[in-house]
CSV table of C-alpha atoms and ligand atoms in Angstrom, one decimal:
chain,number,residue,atom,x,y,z
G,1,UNK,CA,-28.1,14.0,18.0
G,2,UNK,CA,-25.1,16.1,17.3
G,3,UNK,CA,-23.2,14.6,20.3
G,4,UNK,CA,-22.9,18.1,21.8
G,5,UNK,CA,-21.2,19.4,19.1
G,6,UNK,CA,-22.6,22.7,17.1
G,7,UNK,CA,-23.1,21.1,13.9
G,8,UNK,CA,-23.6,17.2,12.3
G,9,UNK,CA,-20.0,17.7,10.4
G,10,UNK,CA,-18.0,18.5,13.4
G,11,UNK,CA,-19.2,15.8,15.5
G,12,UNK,CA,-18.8,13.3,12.2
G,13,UNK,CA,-15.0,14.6,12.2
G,14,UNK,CA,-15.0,13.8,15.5
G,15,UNK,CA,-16.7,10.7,14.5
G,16,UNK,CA,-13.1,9.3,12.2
G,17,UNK,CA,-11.1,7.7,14.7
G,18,UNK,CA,-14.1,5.5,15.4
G,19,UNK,CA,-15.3,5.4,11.6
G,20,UNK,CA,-11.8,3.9,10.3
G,21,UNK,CA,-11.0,1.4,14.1
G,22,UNK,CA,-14.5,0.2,12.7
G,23,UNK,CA,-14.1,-0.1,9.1
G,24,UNK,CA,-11.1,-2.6,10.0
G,25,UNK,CA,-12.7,-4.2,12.9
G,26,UNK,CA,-13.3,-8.1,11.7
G,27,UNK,CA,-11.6,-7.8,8.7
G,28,UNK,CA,-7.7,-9.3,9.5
G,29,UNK,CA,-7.5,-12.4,11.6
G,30,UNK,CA,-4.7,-13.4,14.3
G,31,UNK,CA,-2.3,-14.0,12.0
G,32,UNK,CA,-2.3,-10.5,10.7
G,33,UNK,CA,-3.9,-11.8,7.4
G,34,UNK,CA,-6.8,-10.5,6.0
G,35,UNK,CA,-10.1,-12.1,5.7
G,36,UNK,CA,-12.2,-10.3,3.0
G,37,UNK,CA,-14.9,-13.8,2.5
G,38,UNK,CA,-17.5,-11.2,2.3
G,39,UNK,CA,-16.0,-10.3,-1.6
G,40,UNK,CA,-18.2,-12.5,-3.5
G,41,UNK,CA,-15.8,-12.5,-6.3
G,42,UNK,CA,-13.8,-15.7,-6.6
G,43,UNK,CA,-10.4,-15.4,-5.8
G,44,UNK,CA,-8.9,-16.8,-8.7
G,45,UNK,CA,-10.8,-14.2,-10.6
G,46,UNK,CA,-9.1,-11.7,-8.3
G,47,UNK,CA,-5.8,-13.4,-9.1
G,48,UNK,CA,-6.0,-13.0,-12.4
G,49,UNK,CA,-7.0,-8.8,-12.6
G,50,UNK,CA,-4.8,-7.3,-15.2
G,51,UNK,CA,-6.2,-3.7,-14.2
G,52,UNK,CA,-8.2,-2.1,-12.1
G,53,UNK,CA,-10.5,1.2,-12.8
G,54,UNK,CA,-11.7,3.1,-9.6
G,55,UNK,CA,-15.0,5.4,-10.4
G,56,UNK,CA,-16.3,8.3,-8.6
G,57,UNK,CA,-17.3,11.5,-7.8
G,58,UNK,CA,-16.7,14.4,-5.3
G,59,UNK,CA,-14.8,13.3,-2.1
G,60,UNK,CA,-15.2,10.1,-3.1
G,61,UNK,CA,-12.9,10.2,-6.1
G,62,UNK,CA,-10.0,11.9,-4.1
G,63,UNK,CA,-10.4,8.6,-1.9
G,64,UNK,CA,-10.2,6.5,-5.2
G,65,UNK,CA,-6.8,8.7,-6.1
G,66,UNK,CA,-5.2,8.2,-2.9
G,67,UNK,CA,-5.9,4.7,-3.5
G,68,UNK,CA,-4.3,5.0,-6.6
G,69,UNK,CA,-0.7,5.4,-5.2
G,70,UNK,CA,-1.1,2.5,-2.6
G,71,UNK,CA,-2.9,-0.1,-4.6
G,72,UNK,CA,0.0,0.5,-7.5
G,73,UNK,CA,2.3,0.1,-5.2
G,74,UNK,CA,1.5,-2.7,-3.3
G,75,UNK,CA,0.0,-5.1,-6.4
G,76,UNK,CA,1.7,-4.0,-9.2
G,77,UNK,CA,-1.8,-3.4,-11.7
G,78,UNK,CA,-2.0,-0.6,-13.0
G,79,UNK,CA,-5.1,1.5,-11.4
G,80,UNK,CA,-6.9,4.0,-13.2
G,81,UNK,CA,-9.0,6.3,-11.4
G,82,UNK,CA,-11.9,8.4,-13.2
G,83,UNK,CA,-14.4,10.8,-12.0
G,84,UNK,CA,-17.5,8.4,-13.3
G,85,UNK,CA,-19.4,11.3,-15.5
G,86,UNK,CA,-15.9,11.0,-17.9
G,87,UNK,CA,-15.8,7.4,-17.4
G,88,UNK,CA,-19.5,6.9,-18.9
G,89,UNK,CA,-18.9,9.1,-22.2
G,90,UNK,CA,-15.8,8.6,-23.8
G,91,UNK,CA,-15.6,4.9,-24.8
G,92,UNK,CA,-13.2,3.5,-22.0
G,93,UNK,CA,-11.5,0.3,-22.5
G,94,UNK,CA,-12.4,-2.2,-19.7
G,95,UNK,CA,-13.0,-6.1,-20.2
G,96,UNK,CA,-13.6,-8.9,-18.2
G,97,UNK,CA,-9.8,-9.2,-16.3
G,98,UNK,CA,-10.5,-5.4,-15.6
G,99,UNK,CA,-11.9,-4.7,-11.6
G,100,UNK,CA,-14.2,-2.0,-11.7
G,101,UNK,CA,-14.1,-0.7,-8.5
G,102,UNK,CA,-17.0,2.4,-7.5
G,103,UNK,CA,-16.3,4.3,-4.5
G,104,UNK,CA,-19.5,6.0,-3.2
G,105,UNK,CA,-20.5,6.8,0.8
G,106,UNK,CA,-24.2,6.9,-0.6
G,107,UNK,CA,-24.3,4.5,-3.4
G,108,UNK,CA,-26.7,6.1,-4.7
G,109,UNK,CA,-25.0,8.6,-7.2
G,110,UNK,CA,-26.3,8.6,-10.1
G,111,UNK,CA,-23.3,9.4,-12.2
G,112,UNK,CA,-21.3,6.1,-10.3
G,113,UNK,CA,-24.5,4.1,-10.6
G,114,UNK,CA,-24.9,4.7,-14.8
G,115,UNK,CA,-20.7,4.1,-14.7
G,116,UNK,CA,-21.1,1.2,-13.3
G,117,UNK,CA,-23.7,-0.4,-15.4
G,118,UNK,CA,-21.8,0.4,-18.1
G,119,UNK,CA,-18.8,-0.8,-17.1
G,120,UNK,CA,-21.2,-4.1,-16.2
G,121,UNK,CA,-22.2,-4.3,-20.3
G,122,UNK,CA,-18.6,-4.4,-21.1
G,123,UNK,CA,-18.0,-7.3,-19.2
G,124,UNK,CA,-16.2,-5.9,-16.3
G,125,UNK,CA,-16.2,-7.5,-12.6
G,126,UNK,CA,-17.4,-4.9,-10.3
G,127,UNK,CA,-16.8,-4.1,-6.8
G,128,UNK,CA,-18.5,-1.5,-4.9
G,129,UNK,CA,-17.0,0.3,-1.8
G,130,UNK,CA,-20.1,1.9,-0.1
G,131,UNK,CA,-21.3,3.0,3.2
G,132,UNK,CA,-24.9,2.6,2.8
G,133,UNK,CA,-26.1,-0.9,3.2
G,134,UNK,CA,-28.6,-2.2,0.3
G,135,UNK,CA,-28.2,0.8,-1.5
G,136,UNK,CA,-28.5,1.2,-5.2
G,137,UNK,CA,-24.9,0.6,-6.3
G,138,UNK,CA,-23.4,-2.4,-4.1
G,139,UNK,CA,-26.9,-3.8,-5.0
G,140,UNK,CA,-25.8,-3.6,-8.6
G,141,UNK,CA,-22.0,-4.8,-8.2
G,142,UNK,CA,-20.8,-8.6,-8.3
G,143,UNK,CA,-19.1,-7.9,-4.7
G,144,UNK,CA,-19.2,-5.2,-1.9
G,145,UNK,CA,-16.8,-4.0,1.2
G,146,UNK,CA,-18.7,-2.1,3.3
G,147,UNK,CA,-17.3,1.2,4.8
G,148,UNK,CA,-18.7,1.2,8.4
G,149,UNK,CA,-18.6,4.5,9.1
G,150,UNK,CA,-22.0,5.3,10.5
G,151,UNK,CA,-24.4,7.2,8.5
G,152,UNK,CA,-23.1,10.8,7.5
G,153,UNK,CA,-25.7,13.2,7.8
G,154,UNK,CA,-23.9,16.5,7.1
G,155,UNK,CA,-23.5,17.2,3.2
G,156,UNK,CA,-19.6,18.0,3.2
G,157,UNK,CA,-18.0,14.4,3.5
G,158,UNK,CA,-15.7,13.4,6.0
G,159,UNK,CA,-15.8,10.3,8.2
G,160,UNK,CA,-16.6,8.5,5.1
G,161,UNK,CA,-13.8,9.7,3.2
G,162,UNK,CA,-11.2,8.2,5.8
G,163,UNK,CA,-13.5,4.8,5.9
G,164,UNK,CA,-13.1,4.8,1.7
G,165,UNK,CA,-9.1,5.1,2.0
G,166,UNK,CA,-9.0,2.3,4.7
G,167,UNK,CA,-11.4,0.4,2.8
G,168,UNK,CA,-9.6,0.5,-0.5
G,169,UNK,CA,-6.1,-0.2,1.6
G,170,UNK,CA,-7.7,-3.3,2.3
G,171,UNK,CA,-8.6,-4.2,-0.2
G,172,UNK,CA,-4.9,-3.5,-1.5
G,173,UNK,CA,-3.3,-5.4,1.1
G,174,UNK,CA,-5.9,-8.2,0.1
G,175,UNK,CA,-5.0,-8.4,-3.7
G,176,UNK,CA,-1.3,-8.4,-2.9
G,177,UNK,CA,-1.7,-11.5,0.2
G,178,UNK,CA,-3.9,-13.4,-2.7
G,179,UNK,CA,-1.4,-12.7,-5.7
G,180,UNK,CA,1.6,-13.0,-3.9
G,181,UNK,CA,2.9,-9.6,-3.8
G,182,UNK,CA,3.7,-8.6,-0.9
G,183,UNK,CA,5.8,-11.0,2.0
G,184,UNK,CA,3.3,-12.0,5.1
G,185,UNK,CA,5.2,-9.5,7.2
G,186,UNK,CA,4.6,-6.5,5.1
G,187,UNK,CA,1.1,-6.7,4.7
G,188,UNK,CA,0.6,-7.7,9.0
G,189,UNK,CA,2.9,-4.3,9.3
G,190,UNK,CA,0.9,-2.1,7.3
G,191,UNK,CA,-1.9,-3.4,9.0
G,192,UNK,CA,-0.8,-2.6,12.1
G,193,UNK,CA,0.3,0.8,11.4
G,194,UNK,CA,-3.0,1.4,10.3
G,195,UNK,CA,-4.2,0.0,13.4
G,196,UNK,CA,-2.4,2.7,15.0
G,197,UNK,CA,-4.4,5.2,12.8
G,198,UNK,CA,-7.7,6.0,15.4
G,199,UNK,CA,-5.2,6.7,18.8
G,200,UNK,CA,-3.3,9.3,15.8
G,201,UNK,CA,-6.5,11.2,14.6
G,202,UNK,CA,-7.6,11.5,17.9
G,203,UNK,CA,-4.7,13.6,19.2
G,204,UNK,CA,-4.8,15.5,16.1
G,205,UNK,CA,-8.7,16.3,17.5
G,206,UNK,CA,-7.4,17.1,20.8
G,207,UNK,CA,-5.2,19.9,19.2
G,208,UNK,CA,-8.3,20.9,17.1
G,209,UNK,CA,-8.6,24.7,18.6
G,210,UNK,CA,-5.0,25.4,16.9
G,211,UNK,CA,-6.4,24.9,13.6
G,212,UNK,CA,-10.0,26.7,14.5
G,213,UNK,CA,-7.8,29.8,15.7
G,214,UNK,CA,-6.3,30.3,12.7
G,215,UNK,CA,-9.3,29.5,10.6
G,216,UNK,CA,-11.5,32.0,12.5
G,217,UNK,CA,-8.4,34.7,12.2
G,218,UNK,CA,-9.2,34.0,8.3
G,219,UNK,CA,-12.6,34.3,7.8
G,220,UNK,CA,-12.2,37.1,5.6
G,221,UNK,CA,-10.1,35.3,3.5
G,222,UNK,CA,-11.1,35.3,-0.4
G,223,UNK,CA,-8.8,32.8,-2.1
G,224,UNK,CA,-6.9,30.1,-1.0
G,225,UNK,CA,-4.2,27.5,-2.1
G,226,UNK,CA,-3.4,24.2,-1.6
G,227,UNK,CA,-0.2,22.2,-2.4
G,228,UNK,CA,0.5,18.3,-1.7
G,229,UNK,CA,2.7,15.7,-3.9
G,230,UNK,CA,2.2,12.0,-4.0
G,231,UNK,CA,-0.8,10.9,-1.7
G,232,UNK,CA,-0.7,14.4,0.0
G,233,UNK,CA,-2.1,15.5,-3.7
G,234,UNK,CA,-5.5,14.5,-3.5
G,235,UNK,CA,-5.2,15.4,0.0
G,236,UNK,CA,-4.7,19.0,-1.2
G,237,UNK,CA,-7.8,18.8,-3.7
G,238,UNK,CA,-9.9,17.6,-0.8
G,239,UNK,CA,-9.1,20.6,1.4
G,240,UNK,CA,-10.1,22.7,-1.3
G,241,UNK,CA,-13.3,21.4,-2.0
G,242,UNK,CA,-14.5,21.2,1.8
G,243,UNK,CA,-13.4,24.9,2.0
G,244,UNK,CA,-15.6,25.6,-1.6
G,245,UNK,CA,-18.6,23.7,-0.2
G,246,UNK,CA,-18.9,24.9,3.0
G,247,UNK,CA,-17.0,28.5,3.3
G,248,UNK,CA,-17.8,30.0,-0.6
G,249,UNK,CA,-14.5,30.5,-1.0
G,250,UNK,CA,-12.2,30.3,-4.0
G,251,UNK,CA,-9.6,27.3,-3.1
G,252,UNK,CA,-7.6,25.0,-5.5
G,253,UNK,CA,-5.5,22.5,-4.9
G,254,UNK,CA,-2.7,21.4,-7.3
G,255,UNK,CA,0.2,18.9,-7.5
G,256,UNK,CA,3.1,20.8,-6.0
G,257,UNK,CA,5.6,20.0,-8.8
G,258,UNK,CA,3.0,21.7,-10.9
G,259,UNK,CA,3.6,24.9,-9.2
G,260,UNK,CA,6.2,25.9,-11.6
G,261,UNK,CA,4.4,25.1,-14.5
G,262,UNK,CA,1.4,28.0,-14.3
G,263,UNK,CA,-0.1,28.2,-10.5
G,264,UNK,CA,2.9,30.0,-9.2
G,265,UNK,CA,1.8,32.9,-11.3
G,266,UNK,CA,-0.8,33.5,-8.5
G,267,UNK,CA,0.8,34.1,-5.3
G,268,UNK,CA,1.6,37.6,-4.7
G,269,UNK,CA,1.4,39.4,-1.4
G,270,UNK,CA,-0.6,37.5,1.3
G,271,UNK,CA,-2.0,34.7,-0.4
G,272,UNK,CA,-2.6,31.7,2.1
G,273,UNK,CA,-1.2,28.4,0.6
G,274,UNK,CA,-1.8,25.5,2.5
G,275,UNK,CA,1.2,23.1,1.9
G,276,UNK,CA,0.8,19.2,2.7
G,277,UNK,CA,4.1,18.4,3.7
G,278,UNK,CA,5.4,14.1,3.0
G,279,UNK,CA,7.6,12.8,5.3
G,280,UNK,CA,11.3,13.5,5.9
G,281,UNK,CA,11.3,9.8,6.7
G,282,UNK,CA,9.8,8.5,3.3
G,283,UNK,CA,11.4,9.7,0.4
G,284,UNK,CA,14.0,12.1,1.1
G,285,UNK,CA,14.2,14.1,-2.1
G,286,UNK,CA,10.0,14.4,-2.7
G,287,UNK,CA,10.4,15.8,0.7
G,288,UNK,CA,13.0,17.9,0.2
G,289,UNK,CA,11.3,19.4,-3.3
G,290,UNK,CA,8.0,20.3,-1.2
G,291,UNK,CA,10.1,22.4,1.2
G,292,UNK,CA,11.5,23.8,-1.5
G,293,UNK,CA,7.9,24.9,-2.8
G,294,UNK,CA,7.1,26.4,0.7
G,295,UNK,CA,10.3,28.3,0.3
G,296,UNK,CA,9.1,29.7,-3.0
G,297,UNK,CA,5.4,30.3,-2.8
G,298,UNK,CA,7.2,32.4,0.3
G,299,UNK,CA,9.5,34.2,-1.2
G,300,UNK,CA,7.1,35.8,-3.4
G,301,UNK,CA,4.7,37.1,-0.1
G,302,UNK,CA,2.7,34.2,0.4
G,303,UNK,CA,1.2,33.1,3.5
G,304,UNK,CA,2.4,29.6,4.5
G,305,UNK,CA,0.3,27.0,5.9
G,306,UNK,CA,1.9,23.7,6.7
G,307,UNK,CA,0.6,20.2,7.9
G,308,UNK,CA,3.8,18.6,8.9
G,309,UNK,CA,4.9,15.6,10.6
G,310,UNK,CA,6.1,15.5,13.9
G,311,UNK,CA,10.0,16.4,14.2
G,312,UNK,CA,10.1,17.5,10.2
G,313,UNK,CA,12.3,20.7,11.4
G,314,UNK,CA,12.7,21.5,7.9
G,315,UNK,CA,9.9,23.5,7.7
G,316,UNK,CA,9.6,25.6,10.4
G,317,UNK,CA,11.6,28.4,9.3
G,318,UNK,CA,9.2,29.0,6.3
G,319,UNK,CA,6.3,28.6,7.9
G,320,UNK,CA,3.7,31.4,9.0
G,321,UNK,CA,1.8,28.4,10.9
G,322,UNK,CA,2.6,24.5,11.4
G,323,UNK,CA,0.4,22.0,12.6
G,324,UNK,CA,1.9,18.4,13.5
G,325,UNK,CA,0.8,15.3,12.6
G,326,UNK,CA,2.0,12.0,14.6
G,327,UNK,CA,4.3,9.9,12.2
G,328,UNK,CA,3.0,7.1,10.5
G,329,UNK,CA,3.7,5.5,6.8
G,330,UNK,CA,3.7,7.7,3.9
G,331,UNK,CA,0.7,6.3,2.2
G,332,UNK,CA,-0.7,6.2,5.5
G,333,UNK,CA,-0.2,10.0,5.7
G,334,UNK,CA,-3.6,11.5,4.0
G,335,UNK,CA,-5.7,9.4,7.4
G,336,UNK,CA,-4.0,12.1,9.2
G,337,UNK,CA,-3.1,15.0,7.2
G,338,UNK,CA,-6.8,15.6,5.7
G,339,UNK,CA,-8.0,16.3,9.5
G,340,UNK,CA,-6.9,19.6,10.0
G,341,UNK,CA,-8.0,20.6,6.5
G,342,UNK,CA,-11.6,19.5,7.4
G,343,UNK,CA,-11.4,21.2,10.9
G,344,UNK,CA,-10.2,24.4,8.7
G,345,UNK,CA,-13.1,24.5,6.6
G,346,UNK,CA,-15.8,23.3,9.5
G,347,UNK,CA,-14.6,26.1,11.4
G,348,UNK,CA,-14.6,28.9,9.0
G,349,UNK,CA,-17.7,28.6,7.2
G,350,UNK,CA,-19.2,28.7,11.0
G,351,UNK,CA,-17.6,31.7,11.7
G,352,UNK,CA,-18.8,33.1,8.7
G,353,UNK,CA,-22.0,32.6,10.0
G,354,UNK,CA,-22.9,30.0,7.8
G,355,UNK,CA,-25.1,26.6,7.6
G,356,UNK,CA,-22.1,24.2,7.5
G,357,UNK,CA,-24.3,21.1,7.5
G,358,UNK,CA,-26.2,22.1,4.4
G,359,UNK,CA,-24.2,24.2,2.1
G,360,UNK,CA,-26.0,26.3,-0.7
G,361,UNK,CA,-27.1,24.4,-3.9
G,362,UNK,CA,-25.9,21.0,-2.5
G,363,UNK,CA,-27.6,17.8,-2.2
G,364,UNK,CA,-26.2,14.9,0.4
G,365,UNK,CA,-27.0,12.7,-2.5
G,366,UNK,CA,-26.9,13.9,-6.2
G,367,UNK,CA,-29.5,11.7,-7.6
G,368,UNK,CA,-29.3,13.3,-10.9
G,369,UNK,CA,-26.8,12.9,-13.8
A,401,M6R,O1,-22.3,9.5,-2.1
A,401,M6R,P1,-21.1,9.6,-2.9
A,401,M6R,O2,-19.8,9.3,-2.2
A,401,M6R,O3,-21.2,8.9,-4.2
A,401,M6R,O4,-21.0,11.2,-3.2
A,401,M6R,C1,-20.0,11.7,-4.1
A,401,M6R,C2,-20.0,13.2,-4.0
A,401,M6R,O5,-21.2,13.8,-4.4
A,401,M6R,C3,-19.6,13.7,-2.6
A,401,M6R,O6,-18.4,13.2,-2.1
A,401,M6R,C4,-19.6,15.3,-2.6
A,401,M6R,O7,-18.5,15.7,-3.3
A,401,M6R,C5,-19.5,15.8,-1.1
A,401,M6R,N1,-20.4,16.9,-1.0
A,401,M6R,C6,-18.1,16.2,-0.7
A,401,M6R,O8,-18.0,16.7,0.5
């Protein structure tokens, strides 16, 4: 059942490049336009969104932030993302133009699920992005996309996360074909870049043992840190919490513009910092500030960690370790980028010795508000 590999989660990170060619598959037509007719919601209702609030929890919410920066971007409506235990208990404002859209690989959470209802009594239209067919929470929504990522047996999320991020790009793209935001030939590029996606995670597997060196040389390892800006942000939050879950260690991820404003007070000698690097081809001066933060943290004796792209040579001479990541768009970036992190974290809670399908005090489905 494993596939041959040692444990459920590293055969489901093996699992991604087939999880996100599959959670496209049938979705844009020859034209390079999408076809989302399985939305039940009516697309003038969709026209006429004026906001759009994405719920979740865990893994899933780090999808719904990465979202965040791409939907914005691409529609122009303004997205708010909440974990959906806030959401529920502090009087949000949602109404009928608002999309409330739940991200869960389960759909059975029962902090999303009671979210969503509530979000259903104040009028809102909701749309569910789910992997579990008939579950609880696409049951309950007006509409559903479907991640197809396969079922995810291992507690610590992973496939599913990459399906979300695809699944809430299309959606993205969708909104902006229907309300006219985007030109035909930006949407059918995007699309094709993603595309391009599964053939890019895969060599990033095929280079997998230069991430499980390092994360066996670290098993000992009592704190780590890691930095991302922009979409590389929740990227850095997600590392974190697979290394929590499954290796019991202290991690955090932070904005990296943050660092100066508190977090910096914690590197001293040694401290590994894992720095999610944007591209040199994007934005040239979020890049440049990000090397600038790997310069820092470094100065003061940290130990630096960087997920670059391919060619970025700005890095290398501040770096204890770099691993490459083929190019691709900047908000395409965390498909990529997140791999490694999850290798990382696969690898050293194994090393450690420890069951990295069913971390302590976890359930695969938290039933329970
Ligand atoms: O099934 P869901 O996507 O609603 O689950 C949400 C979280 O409980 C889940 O992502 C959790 O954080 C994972 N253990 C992360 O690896």
């Amino acid at each position: 059942e494993k596939g041959g590999f040692d444990s459920f989660m590293a055969k489901e990170i093996h699992d991604q490049p087939q999880a996100v060619a599959d959670t496209l598959l049938g979705r844009v037509d020859s034209n390079g336009r999408l076809a989302l007719d399985e939305l039940r919601i009516d697309a003038d209702e969709l026209k006429a969104i004026d906001k759009i609030v994405v719920l979740a929890c865990g893994t899933s919410a780090y999808a719904a932030h990465v979202a965040k920066y791409a939907i914005e971007h691409w529609c122009r409506v303004p997205v708010e993302v909440e974990l959906s235990h806030e959401f529920r208990y502090r009087d949000p404002i949602v109404s009928p133009s608002t999309l409330v859209v739940t991200i869960s690989q389960s759909g059975e959470t029962m902090d999303t699920l009671m979210a969503l209802r509530y979000a259903k009594e104040q009028g809102a239209r909701t749309l569910a992005i789910c992997n579990t067919n008939g579950s609880s929470i696409p049951r309950e929504s007006d509409a559903v996309l479907y991640t197809h990522a396969g079922p995810e047996i291992a507690v610590a999320s992973t496939k599913a996360f990459l399906a979300q991020i695809t699944a809430t790009y299309l959606l993205g793209l969708y909104l902006a074909q229907l309300r006219g935001n985007l030109f035909r030939g930006e949407i059918a590029d995007t699309l094709a870049d993603m595309a391009a996606i599964p053939a890019k995670i895969q060599s990033i597997l095929d280079r997998e043992d230069e991430v499980k060196e390092l994360a066996r040389a670290m098993q000992d390892t009592t704190s780590v840190l890691f930095l991302g800006r922009h979409v590389g942000y929740p990227v850095a939050m997600e590392g974190a919490l697979k290394l929590k879950e499954l290796a019991y260690i202290h991690a955090e991820g932070f904005a990296a513009g943050e660092l100066k404003h508190g977090p910096i007070a914690l590197i001293d000698e040694g401290k590994s910092v894992f720095v999610v690097v944007p591209s040199p081809r994007g934005r040239y001066s979020m890049h440049s500030k990000v090397v600038s933060n790997i310069q820092e943290v470094r100065a003061r004796g940290a130990k630096t960690l960087v997920i670059a792209e391919e060619g970025d040579e700005a890095v290398q001479d501040f770096a204890e370790w770099v691993f490459r990541v083929p190019e691709t768009k900047t908000l395409l970036m965390p498909l990529l980028t997140v791999v490694p992190l999850q290798i990382f974290a696969c690898e050293l809670a194994g090393a450690k010795g420890l069951n990295v399908d069913q971390p302590r005090n976890l359930a695969k489905s938290v039933t329970v508000e």
